[in-house]
């Protein structure tokens, strides 16, 4: 039996909830973690029509990109589409899970699908996450150093970019005196003991702190373990918003804009003056991305593909790059395909279907 919790744990191993923005509401919105999953429907928006579609498909878990609930609900009386969707999901015993800005923030997430569709490769995070890393420092008897480090690595520490098992150690002499009620690993009670120890240091993502510290305490031989946890200013280049990469070959800007319109099924592409005749480097942010314009400029991008730019924000291109706005839905529509691919790699005991409903509230003439 596969439970909702097992499915959501897997998705969170790809895009941890800790990566979501402060305003977001990713996670299990409706449902019971312990329920058995009989079928999954993947969609961009979980709305009333999506609940009906899930019923017809005999799916009792909806995986959506956008959370149906952003703000607190004070009543559930069906006065708006949000309340009606939640009521319908509860009545039909359908769980709703959302993976939103946390999926935007991983390198193989929403933006990678856009890049794949238009042929952008060699992806890097456009605006790396700040204040997301910490360092653990501890002191271990030399004979136990490798054992303790291996425990920390297994807990997720020591990962820096494309490198694992990253650490630093330096040998020295530690001293302590075990008092009457102590049970020392080495040394005698009442006597100052000198032990050859290694100072070990590992970096880890902030949200893993409890797991990493527990791994240290479980593997460390001492009764009382000395350790420090420091917050780092370093950026985490594997996590953040937007991506930037390069096309296989430099192509005329207007040709790329036409390709974007076709491959992204965009009703319209709004773009700034073509100050770059050709494009090689492209910055991408699915959904509302105007806040990343400065980062796109710093990256040296020739074109910034995103959505939801306001009229006056287009002027901010300042003739440094081309802004291409294709619409919110259009930029994120392939997220359902991405999520379905993730799930199919892991689960085979229930049906995984992509919603056939177009939930785009914007139409074009």
XYZ file of N, CA and C in Angstrom, residues 133-239:
321
model
N 22.447 28.059 4.198
C 23.478 27.105 4.568
C 23.964 27.335 6.002
N 24.370 26.258 6.652
C 24.967 26.325 7.981
C 26.202 25.421 8.032
N 27.037 25.654 9.035
C 28.223 24.827 9.225
C 28.179 24.193 10.614
N 28.473 22.906 10.658
C 28.575 22.182 11.920
C 30.057 21.959 12.237
N 30.447 22.296 13.465
C 31.809 22.074 13.936
C 31.739 21.193 15.176
N 32.550 20.155 15.208
C 32.596 19.300 16.386
C 34.008 18.756 16.564
N 34.209 18.065 17.708
C 35.530 17.545 18.061
C 35.379 16.067 18.387
N 36.143 15.230 17.673
C 35.947 13.789 17.715
C 37.291 13.092 17.957
N 37.304 12.028 18.785
C 38.538 11.250 18.909
C 39.008 10.795 17.525
N 40.293 10.867 17.279
C 40.803 10.556 15.944
C 40.329 9.203 15.422
N 40.258 8.224 16.305
C 39.883 6.875 15.881
C 38.435 6.800 15.401
N 37.604 7.769 15.801
C 36.184 7.753 15.445
C 35.825 8.790 14.381
N 36.817 9.531 13.907
C 36.542 10.634 12.979
C 35.809 10.160 11.726
N 36.320 9.141 11.048
C 35.720 8.694 9.796
C 34.302 8.165 10.001
N 34.082 7.491 11.116
C 32.754 6.948 11.412
C 31.734 8.066 11.620
N 32.132 9.099 12.363
C 31.233 10.227 12.612
C 30.970 11.001 11.317
N 32.027 11.230 10.537
C 31.847 11.937 9.266
C 30.905 11.187 8.335
N 31.046 9.882 8.276
C 30.184 9.096 7.384
C 28.727 9.203 7.811
N 28.491 9.266 9.103
C 27.127 9.439 9.609
C 26.574 10.797 9.204
N 27.413 11.827 9.274
C 26.981 13.166 8.877
C 26.702 13.232 7.380
N 27.545 12.585 6.591
C 27.318 12.569 5.140
C 26.010 11.863 4.802
N 25.731 10.773 5.503
C 24.487 10.031 5.253
C 23.261 10.850 5.624
N 23.439 11.796 6.544
C 22.324 12.651 6.976
C 22.126 13.850 6.063
N 23.000 13.998 5.056
C 22.828 15.087 4.098
C 23.818 16.218 4.226
N 24.774 16.106 5.138
C 25.797 17.139 5.274
C 26.922 16.899 4.270
N 27.721 17.954 4.032
C 28.887 17.801 3.175
C 28.616 17.829 1.697
N 27.454 18.351 1.309
C 27.115 18.448 -0.112
C 27.343 19.881 -0.555
N 28.280 20.086 -1.498
C 28.553 21.412 -2.037
C 28.509 21.321 -3.556
N 27.426 21.844 -4.144
C 27.279 21.766 -5.592
C 27.255 20.332 -6.069
N 28.127 20.001 -7.012
C 28.191 18.652 -7.566
C 29.176 17.766 -6.820
N 29.539 18.162 -5.595
C 30.484 17.390 -4.792
C 29.819 16.937 -3.496
N 30.084 15.693 -3.117
C 29.582 15.171 -1.850
C 30.772 14.838 -0.949
N 30.473 14.467 0.311
C 31.506 14.078 1.274
C 32.536 15.191 1.478
N 32.081 16.442 1.456
C 32.981 17.583 1.657
C 33.119 17.855 3.159
N 34.337 17.955 3.626
C 34.576 18.238 5.042
C 35.968 18.827 5.216
N 36.231 19.308 6.426
C 37.569 19.760 6.804
C 37.847 19.205 8.183
N 39.097 18.788 8.418
C 39.475 18.314 9.747
C 40.887 18.771 10.084
N 41.115 18.952 11.371
C 42.427 19.386 11.848
C 42.650 18.754 13.211
N 43.808 18.157 13.405
C 44.088 17.445 14.651
C 44.600 18.378 15.746
N 44.241 18.043 16.979
C 44.688 18.810 18.129
C 44.493 18.000 19.399
N 44.613 18.649 20.534
C 44.460 17.977 21.826
C 43.260 18.570 22.560
N 42.328 17.695 22.923
C 41.183 18.112 23.723
C 41.379 17.710 25.166
N 40.859 18.498 26.098
C 40.977 18.170 27.519
C 39.615 18.196 28.190
N 39.451 17.338 29.192
C 38.230 17.348 30.002
C 38.493 16.555 31.285
N 37.672 16.821 32.287
C 37.722 16.050 33.533
C 36.325 15.532 33.822
N 36.191 14.222 33.896
C 34.894 13.605 34.183
C 34.583 13.747 35.667
N 33.411 14.312 35.986
C 32.999 14.478 37.375
C 32.325 13.211 37.895
N 31.856 13.277 39.141
C 31.404 12.065 39.836
C 30.304 11.302 39.103
N 29.316 12.002 38.516
C 28.179 11.324 37.901
C 28.377 11.024 36.417
N 29.567 11.302 35.901
C 29.836 11.084 34.479
C 30.124 9.614 34.186
N 29.989 9.257 32.925
C 30.347 7.917 32.452
C 31.240 8.105 31.226
N 32.517 8.432 31.432
C 33.385 8.837 30.317
C 33.714 7.699 29.362
N 33.802 8.064 28.099
C 34.204 7.112 27.056
C 35.683 6.772 27.192
N 36.480 7.777 27.520
C 37.904 7.596 27.795
C 38.250 8.430 29.026
N 39.368 8.101 29.684
C 39.808 8.854 30.847
C 39.206 8.322 32.136
N 39.699 8.850 33.255
C 39.267 8.427 34.572
C 38.513 9.560 35.269
N 37.539 9.211 36.068
C 36.802 10.214 36.823
C 37.743 10.987 37.741
N 37.527 12.278 37.815
C 38.291 13.111 38.719
C 39.665 13.503 38.224
N 40.045 13.055 37.039
C 41.361 13.377 36.499
C 41.222 14.088 35.155
N 42.047 15.106 34.947
C 42.049 15.798 33.665
C 42.635 14.855 32.601
N 41.875 14.691 31.546
C 42.301 13.783 30.477
C 42.660 14.576 29.223
N 43.722 14.168 28.555
C 44.135 14.762 27.285
C 43.893 13.739 26.174
N 43.122 14.133 25.192
C 42.755 13.203 24.112
C 43.115 13.791 22.753
N 43.739 12.985 21.912
C 44.018 13.411 20.536
C 42.712 13.396 19.750
N 42.304 14.581 19.333
C 41.017 14.730 18.660
C 41.185 15.425 17.316
N 40.136 15.315 16.506
C 40.064 16.047 15.244
C 38.898 17.024 15.308
N 39.175 18.253 14.925
C 38.096 19.219 14.731
C 37.550 18.980 13.336
N 36.276 18.663 13.246
C 35.671 18.394 11.942
C 34.648 19.481 11.621
N 34.546 19.822 10.330
C 33.611 20.843 9.873
C 32.888 20.331 8.631
N 31.585 20.507 8.606
C 30.789 20.153 7.424
C 29.724 21.221 7.207
N 29.384 21.463 5.955
C 28.315 22.389 5.594
C 27.048 21.597 5.296
N 25.895 22.163 5.634
C 24.631 21.496 5.337
C 23.553 22.554 5.102
N 22.466 22.151 4.451
C 21.336 23.045 4.236
C 20.588 23.238 5.551
N 20.181 24.477 5.806
C 19.613 24.837 7.106
C 18.469 23.935 7.549
N 17.607 23.552 6.600
C 16.435 22.764 6.986
C 16.783 21.344 7.421
N 18.041 20.940 7.223
C 18.467 19.596 7.622
C 19.108 19.575 9.006
N 19.075 20.700 9.729
C 19.837 20.802 10.967
C 19.482 19.721 11.977
N 18.213 19.497 12.231
C 17.837 18.523 13.259
C 18.325 17.124 12.900
N 18.257 16.776 11.621
C 18.708 15.452 11.175
C 20.225 15.333 11.287
N 20.924 16.379 10.890
C 22.388 16.357 10.925
C 22.902 16.310 12.364
N 22.338 17.127 13.252
C 22.771 17.128 14.650
C 22.466 15.778 15.303
N 21.304 15.211 14.998
C 20.972 13.891 15.548
C 21.972 12.839 15.085
N 22.386 12.917 13.818
C 23.372 11.972 13.289
C 24.698 12.115 14.024
N 25.083 13.359 14.329
C 26.318 13.594 15.088
C 26.229 12.953 16.464
N 25.143 13.231 17.168
C 24.996 12.739 18.537
C 24.930 11.214 18.597
N 24.313 10.599 17.610
C 24.187 9.139 17.599
C 25.507 8.453 17.275
N 26.330 9.082 16.438
C 27.582 8.452 16.015
C 28.751 8.803 16.930
N 28.665 9.902 17.633
C 29.775 10.372 18.463
C 29.902 9.512 19.721
N 31.103 9.121 20.090
C 31.258 8.226 21.247
C 31.138 8.918 22.602
N 31.301 10.240 22.660
C 31.308 10.926 23.949
C 29.912 11.023 24.558
N 29.881 11.027 25.877
C 28.632 11.202 26.608
C 28.098 12.625 26.412
N 28.992 13.599 26.460
C 28.648 14.992 26.197
C 29.400 15.431 24.936
N 28.645 15.827 23.921
C 29.246 16.159 22.623
C 29.336 17.673 22.468
N 30.535 18.164 22.235
C 30.726 19.597 21.981
C 30.559 19.858 20.489
N 29.709 20.827 20.159
C 29.544 21.175 18.753
C 29.019 22.597 18.634
N 29.280 23.211 17.503
C 28.779 24.546 17.177
C 28.044 24.474 15.849
N 26.978 25.251 15.710
C 26.273 25.407 14.436
C 26.312 26.884 14.077
N 26.894 27.186 12.926
C 27.039 28.572 12.489
C 26.215 28.816 11.235
N 25.538 29.964 11.186
C 24.817 30.360 9.979
C 25.803 31.029 9.023
N 25.748 30.658 7.753
C 26.681 31.164 6.758
C 26.024 32.180 5.837
N 26.822 33.108 5.347
C 26.341 34.072 4.349
C 26.474 33.525 2.935
N 27.163 32.399 2.789
C 27.363 31.816 1.458
C 26.034 31.580 0.750
N 26.036 31.771 -0.575
C 24.866 31.437 -1.371
C 24.885 29.949 -1.710
N 23.696 29.367 -1.782
C 23.560 27.973 -2.203
C 23.266 27.965 -3.693
N 24.260 27.684 -4.499
C 24.117 27.785 -5.951
C 23.256 26.684 -6.563
N 22.801 25.736 -5.735
C 21.939 24.671 -6.234
C 20.467 24.956 -5.981
N 20.185 26.037 -5.253
C 18.805 26.365 -4.886
C 18.594 27.858 -5.101
